[in-house]
PDB file of C-alpha atoms in Angstrom:
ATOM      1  CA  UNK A 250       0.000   0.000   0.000  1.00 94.00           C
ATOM      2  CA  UNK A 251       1.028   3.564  -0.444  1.00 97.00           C
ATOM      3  CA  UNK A 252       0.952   5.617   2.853  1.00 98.00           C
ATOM      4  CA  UNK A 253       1.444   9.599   2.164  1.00 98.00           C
ATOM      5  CA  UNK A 254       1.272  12.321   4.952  1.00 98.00           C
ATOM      6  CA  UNK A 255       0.819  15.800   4.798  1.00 98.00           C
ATOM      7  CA  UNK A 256       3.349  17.531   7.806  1.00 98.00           C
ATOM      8  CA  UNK A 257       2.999  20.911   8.568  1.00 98.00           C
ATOM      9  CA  UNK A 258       5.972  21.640  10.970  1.00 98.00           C
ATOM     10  CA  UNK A 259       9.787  19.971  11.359  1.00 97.00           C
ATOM     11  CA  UNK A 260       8.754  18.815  14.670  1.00 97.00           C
ATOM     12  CA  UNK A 261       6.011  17.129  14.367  1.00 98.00           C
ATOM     13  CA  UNK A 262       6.846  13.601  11.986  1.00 98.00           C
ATOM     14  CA  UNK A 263       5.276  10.559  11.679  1.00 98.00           C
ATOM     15  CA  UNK A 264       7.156   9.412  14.186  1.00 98.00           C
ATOM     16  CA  UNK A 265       6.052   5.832  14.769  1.00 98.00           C
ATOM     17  CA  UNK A 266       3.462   5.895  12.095  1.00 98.00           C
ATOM     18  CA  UNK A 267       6.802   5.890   9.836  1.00 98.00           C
ATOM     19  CA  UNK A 268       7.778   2.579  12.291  1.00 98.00           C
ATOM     20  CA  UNK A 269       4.559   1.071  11.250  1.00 98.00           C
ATOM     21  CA  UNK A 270       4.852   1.576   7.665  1.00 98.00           C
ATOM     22  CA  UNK A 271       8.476   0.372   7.298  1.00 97.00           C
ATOM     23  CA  UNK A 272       7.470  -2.688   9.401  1.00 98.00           C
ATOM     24  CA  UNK A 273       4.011  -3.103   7.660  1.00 97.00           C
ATOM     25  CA  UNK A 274       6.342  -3.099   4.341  1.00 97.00           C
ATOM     26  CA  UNK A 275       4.342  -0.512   3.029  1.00 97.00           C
ATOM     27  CA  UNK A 276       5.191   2.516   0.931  1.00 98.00           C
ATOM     28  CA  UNK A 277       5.858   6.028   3.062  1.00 98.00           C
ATOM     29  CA  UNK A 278       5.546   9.650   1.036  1.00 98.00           C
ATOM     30  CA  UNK A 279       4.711  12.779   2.638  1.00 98.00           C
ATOM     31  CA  UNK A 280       4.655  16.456   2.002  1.00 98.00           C
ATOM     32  CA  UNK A 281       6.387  19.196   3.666  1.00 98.00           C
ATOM     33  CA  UNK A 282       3.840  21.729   3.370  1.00 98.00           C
ATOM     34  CA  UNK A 283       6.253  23.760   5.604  1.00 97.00           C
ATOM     35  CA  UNK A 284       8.576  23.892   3.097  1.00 97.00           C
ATOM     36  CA  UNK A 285       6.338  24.895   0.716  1.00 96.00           C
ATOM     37  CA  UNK A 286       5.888  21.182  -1.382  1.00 98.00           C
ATOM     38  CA  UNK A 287       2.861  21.215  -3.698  1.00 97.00           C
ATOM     39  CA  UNK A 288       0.215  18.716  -2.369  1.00 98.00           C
ATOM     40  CA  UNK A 289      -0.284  15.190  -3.918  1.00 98.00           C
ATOM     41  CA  UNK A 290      -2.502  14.104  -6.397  1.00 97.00           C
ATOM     42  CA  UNK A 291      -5.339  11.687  -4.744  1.00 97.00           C
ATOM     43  CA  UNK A 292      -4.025   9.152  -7.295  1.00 97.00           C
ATOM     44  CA  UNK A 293      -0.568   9.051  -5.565  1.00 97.00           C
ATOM     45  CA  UNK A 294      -1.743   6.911  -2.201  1.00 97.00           C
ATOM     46  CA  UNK A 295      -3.634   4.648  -0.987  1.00 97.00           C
ATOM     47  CA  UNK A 296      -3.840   5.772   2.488  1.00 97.00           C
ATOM     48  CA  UNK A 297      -3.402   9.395   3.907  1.00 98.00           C
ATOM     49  CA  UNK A 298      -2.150  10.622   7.328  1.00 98.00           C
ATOM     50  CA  UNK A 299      -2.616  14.377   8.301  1.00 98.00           C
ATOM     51  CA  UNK A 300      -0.376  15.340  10.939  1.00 98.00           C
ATOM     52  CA  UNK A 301      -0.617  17.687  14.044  1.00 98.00           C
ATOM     53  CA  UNK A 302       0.707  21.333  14.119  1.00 97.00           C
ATOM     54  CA  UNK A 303       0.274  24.282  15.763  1.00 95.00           C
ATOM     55  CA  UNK A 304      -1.590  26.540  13.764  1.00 96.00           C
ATOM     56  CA  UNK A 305      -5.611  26.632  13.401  1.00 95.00           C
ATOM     57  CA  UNK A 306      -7.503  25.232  10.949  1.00 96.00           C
ATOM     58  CA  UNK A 307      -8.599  28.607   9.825  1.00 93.00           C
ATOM     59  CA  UNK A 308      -5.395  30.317  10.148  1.00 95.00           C
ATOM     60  CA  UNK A 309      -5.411  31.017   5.944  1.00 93.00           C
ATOM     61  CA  UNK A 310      -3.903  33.829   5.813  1.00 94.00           C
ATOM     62  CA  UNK A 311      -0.882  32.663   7.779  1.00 95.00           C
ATOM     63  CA  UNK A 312      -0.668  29.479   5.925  1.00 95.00           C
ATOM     64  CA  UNK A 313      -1.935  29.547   2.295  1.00 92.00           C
ATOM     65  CA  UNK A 314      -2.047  25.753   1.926  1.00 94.00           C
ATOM     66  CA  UNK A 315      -4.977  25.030   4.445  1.00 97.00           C
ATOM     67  CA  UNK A 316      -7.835  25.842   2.002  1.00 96.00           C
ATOM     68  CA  UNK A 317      -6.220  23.797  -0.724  1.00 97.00           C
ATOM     69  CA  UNK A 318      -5.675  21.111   1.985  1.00 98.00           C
ATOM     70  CA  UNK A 319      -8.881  20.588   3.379  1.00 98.00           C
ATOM     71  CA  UNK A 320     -10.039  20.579   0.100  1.00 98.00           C
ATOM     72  CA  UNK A 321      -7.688  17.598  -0.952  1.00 98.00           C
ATOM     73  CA  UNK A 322      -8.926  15.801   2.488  1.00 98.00           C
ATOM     74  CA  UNK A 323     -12.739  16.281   1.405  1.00 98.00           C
ATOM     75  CA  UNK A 324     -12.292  14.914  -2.227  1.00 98.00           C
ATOM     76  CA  UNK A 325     -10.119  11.934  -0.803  1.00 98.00           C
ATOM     77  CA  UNK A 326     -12.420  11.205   1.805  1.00 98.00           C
ATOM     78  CA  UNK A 327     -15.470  11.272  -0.719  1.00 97.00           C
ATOM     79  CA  UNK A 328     -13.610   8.835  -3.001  1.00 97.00           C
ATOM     80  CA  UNK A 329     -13.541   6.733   0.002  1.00 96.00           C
ATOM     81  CA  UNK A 330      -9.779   6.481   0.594  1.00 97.00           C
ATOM     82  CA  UNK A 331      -8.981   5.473   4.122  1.00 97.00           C
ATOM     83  CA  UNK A 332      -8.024   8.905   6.117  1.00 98.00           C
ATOM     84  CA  UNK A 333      -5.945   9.253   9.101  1.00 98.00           C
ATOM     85  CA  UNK A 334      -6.111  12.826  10.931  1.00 98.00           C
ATOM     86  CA  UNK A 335      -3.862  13.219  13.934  1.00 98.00           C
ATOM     87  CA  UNK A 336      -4.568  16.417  16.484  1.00 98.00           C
ATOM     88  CA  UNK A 337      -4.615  19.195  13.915  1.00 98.00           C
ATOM     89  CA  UNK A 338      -5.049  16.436  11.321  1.00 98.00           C
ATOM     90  CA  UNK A 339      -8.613  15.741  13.485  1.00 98.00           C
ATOM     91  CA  UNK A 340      -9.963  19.324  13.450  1.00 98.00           C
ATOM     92  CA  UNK A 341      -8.753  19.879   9.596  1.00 98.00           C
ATOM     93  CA  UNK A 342     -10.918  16.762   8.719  1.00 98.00           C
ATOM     94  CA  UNK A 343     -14.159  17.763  10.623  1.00 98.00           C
ATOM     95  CA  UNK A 344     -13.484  21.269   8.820  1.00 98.00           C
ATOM     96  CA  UNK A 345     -13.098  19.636   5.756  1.00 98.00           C
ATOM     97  CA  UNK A 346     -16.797  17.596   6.145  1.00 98.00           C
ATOM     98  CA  UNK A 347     -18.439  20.822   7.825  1.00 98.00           C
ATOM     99  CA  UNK A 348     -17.757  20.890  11.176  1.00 98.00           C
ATOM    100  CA  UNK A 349     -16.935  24.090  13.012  1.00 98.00           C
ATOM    101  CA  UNK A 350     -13.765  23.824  14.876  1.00 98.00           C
ATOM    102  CA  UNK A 351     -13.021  26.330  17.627  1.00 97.00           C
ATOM    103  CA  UNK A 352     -10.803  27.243  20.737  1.00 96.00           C
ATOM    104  CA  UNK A 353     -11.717  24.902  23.914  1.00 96.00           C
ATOM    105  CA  UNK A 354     -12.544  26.901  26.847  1.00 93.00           C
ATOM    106  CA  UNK A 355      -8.902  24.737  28.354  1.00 94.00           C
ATOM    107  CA  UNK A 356      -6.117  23.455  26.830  1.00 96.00           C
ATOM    108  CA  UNK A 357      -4.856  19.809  27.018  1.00 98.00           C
ATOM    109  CA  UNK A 358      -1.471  19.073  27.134  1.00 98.00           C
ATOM    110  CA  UNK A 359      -0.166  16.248  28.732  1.00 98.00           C
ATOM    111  CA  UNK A 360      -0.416  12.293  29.140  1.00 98.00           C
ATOM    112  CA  UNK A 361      -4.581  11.753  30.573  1.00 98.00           C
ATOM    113  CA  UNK A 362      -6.443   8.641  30.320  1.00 98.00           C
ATOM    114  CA  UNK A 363      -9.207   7.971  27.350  1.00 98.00           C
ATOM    115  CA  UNK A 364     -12.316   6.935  27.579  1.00 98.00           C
ATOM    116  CA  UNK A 365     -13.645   4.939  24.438  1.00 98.00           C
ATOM    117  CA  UNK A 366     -17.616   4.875  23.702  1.00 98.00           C
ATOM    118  CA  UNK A 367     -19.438   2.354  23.079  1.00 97.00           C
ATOM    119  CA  UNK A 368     -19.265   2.934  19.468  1.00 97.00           C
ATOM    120  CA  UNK A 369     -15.844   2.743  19.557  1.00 97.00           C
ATOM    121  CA  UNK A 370     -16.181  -1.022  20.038  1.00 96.00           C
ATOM    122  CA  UNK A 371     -17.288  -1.702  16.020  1.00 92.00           C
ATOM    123  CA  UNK A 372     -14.649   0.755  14.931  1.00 95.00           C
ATOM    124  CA  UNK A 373     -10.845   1.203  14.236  1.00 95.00           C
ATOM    125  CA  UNK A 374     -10.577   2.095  17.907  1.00 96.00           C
ATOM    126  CA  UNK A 375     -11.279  -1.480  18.984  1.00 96.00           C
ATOM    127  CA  UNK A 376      -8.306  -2.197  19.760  1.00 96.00           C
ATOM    128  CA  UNK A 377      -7.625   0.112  22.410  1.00 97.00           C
ATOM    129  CA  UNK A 378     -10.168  -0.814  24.844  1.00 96.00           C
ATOM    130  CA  UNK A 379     -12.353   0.904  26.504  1.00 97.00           C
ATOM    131  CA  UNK A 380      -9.977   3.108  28.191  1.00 97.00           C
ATOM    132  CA  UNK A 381      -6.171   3.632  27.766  1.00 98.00           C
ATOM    133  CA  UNK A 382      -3.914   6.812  28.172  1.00 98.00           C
ATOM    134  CA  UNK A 383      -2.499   8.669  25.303  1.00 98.00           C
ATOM    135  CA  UNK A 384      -0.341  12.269  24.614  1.00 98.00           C
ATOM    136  CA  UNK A 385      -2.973  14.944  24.245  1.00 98.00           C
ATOM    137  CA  UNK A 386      -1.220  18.769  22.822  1.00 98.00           C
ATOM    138  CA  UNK A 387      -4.247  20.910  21.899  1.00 96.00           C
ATOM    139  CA  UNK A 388      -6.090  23.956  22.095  1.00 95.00           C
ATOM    140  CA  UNK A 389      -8.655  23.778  19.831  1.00 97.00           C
ATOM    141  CA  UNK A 390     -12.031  21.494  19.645  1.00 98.00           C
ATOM    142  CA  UNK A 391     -14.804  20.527  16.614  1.00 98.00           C
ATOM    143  CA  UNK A 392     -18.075  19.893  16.249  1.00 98.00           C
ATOM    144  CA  UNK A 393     -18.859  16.317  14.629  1.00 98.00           C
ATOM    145  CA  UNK A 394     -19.014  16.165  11.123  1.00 97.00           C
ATOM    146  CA  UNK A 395     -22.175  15.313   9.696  1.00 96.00           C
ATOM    147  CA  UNK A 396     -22.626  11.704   9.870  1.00 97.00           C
ATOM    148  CA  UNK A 397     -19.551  10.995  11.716  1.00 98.00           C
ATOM    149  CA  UNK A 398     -19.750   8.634  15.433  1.00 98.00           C
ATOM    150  CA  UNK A 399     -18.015   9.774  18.225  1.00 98.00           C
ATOM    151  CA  UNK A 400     -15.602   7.343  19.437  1.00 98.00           C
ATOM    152  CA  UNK A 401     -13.518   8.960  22.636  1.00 98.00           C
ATOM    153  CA  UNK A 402     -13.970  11.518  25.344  1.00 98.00           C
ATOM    154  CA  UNK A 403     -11.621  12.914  28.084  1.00 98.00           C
ATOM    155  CA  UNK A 404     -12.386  15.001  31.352  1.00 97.00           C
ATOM    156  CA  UNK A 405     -10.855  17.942  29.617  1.00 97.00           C
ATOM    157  CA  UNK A 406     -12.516  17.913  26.248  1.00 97.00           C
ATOM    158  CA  UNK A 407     -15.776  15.628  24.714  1.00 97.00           C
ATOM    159  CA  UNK A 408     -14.504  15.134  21.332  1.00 98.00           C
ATOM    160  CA  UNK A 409     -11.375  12.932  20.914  1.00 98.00           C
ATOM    161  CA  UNK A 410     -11.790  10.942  18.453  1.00 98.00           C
ATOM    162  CA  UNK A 411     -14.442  10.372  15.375  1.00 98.00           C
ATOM    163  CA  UNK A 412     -14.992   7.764  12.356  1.00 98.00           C
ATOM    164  CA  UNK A 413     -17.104   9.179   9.066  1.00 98.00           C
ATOM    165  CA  UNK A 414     -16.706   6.383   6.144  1.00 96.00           C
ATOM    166  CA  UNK A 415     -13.288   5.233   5.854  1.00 97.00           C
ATOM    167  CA  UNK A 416     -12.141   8.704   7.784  1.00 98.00           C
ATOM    168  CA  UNK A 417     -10.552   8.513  11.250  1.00 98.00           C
ATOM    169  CA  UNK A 418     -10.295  11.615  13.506  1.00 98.00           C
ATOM    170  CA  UNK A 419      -7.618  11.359  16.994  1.00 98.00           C
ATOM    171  CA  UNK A 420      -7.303  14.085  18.936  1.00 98.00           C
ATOM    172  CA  UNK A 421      -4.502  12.658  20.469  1.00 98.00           C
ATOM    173  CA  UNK A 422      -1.292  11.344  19.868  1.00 98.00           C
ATOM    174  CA  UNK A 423      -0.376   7.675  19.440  1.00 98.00           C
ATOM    175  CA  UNK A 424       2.645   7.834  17.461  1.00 98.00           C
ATOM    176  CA  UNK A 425       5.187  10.136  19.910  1.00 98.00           C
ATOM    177  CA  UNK A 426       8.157   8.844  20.502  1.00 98.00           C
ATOM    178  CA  UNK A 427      10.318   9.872  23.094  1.00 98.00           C
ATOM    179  CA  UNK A 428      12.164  11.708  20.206  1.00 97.00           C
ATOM    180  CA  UNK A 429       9.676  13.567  18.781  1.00 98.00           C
ATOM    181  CA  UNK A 430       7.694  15.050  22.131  1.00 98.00           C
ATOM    182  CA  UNK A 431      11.611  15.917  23.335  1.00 97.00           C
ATOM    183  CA  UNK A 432      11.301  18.040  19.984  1.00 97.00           C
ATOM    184  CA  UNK A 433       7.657  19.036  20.304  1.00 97.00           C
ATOM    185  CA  UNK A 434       8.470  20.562  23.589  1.00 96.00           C
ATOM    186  CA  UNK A 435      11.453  22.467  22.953  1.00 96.00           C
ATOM    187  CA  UNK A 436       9.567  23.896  19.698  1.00 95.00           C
ATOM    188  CA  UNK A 437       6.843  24.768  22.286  1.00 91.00           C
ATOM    189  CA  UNK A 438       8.564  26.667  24.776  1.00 85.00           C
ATOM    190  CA  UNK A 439       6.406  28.268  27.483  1.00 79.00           C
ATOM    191  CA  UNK A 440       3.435  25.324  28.087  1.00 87.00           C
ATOM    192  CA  UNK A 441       1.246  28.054  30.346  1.00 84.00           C
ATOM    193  CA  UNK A 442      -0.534  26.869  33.417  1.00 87.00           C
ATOM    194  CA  UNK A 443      -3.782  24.928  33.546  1.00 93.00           C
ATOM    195  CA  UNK A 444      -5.626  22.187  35.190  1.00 94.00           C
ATOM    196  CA  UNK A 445      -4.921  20.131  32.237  1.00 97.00           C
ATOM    197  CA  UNK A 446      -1.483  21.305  31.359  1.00 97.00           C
ATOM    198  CA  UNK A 447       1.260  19.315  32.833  1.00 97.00           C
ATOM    199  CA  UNK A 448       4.825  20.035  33.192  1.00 96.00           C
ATOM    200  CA  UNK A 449       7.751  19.577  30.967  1.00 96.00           C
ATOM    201  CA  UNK A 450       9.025  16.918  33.232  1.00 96.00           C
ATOM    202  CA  UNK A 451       5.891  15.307  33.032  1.00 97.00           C
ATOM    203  CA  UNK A 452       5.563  15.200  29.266  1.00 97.00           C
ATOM    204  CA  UNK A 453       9.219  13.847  29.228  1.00 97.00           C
ATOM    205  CA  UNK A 454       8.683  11.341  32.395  1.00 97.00           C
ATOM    206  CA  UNK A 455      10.789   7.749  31.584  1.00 94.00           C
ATOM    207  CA  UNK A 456       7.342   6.226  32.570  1.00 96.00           C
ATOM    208  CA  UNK A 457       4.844   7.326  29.925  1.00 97.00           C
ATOM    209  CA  UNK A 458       3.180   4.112  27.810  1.00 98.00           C
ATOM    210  CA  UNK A 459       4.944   4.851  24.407  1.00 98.00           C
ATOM    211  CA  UNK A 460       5.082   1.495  24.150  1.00 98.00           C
ATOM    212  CA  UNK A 461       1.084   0.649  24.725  1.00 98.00           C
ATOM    213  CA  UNK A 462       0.520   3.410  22.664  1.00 98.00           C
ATOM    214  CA  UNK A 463       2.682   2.124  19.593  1.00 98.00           C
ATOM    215  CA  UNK A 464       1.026  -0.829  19.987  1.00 98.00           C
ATOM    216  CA  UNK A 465      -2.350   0.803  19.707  1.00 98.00           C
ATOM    217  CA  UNK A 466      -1.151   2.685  16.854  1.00 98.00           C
ATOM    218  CA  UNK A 467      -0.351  -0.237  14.746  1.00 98.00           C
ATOM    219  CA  UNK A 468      -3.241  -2.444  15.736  1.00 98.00           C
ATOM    220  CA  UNK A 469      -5.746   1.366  14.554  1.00 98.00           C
ATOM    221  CA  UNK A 470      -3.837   1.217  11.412  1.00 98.00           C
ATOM    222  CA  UNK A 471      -3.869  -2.516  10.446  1.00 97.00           C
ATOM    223  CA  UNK A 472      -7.519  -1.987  11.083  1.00 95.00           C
ATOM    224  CA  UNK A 473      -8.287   1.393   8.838  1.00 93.00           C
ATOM    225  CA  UNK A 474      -5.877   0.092   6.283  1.00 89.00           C
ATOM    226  CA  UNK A 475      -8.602  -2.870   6.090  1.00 88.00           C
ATOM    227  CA  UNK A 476     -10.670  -0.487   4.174  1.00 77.00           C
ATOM    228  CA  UNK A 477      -8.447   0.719   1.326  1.00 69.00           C
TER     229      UNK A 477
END
């Protein structure tokens, strides 16, 4: 299969999604739209990954590309090819199908537990149970799309993750490694205070699951690439 994401800053990769890929023998493209690389054809992949960042899915003006790419996400999506949207990735797809997306009244940033629906039982999300802990490194929430079943919640924000068709929205992050939050959080700086915000030496603790999460990761994506 071909794999292709779209990255919209240096420190935010595919991290272990590029693990899975390698491992999964598949092929691995991706755009640097922060370099200014022109976005892919639909015919180009089989599967597509939108990755997190820290701009807002409206911020146009600052970043040209985001019209053009939710309106590559919409016409893959309606073809039906299996869609991936990580954080950012999330709120661009649920733009993309109609959504609003917004600023949460709190931030989340930090390792909190998950708690899966029921729906989530029938759906790509199987695998993690019905409640596991994941990275979470937003400000910013959506409304579900049209036809789309909500498939997480946390304390600090309902929506975490979403299916619509072959489309899957995580607000949170399974594929850090300790490599890429160590780079997320010096790109970061200043994390703020909040009830939900945890330190850098808690983002960076020796003990969080990036191991259950990788896991997780690969057993979503064996699952969604099912449908391509």
């Amino acid at each position: 299969m071909r794999v292709h994401y779209l990255q919209h800053v240096p420190y935010e990769p595919p991290a272990a999604i590029a693990d899975w890929a390698r491992e999964r023998g598949h092929d691995l493209t991706g755009t640097l739209l922060y370099d200014d690389e022109p976005l892919p054809d639909p015919d180009e992949f089989d599967v597509l990954v939108v990755l997190g960042g820290p701009m807002g899915v409206y911020d146009d003006a600052e970043y040209p590309h985001l019209d053009a790419e939710r309106e590559l996400i919409r016409t893959v999506h309606d073809d039906g090819t299996p869609i991936l949207g990580v954080c950012l990735g999330a709120q661009l797809l649920a733009a993309a199908l109609g959504a609003e997306v917004y600023p949460h009244e709190r931030s989340e940033i930090g390792w909190f537990p998950v708690e899966a629906t029921d729906a989530a039982a029938g759906s790509p999300l199987a695998p993690l149970g019905e409640a596991f802990t994941a990275l979470h490194w937003h400000g910013d929430t959506y409304d579900l799309p049209e036809g789309a079943t909500q498939l997480a919640r946390t304390d600090a924000c309902e929506q975490q993750a979403f299916v619509v068709g072959n489309s899957l929205g995580l607000q949170f992050h399974l594929e850090s490694t300790p490599e890429s939050l160590a780079a997320l959080v010096d790109a970061a700086g200043e994390l703020g205070d909040g009830e939900y915000v945890q330190s850098e030496a808690e983002l960076l603790t020796d003990d969080a699951p990036y191991e259950a999460c990788r896991e997780g990761l690969y057993a979503v994506l064996d699952r969604l690439m099912a449908s391509a």
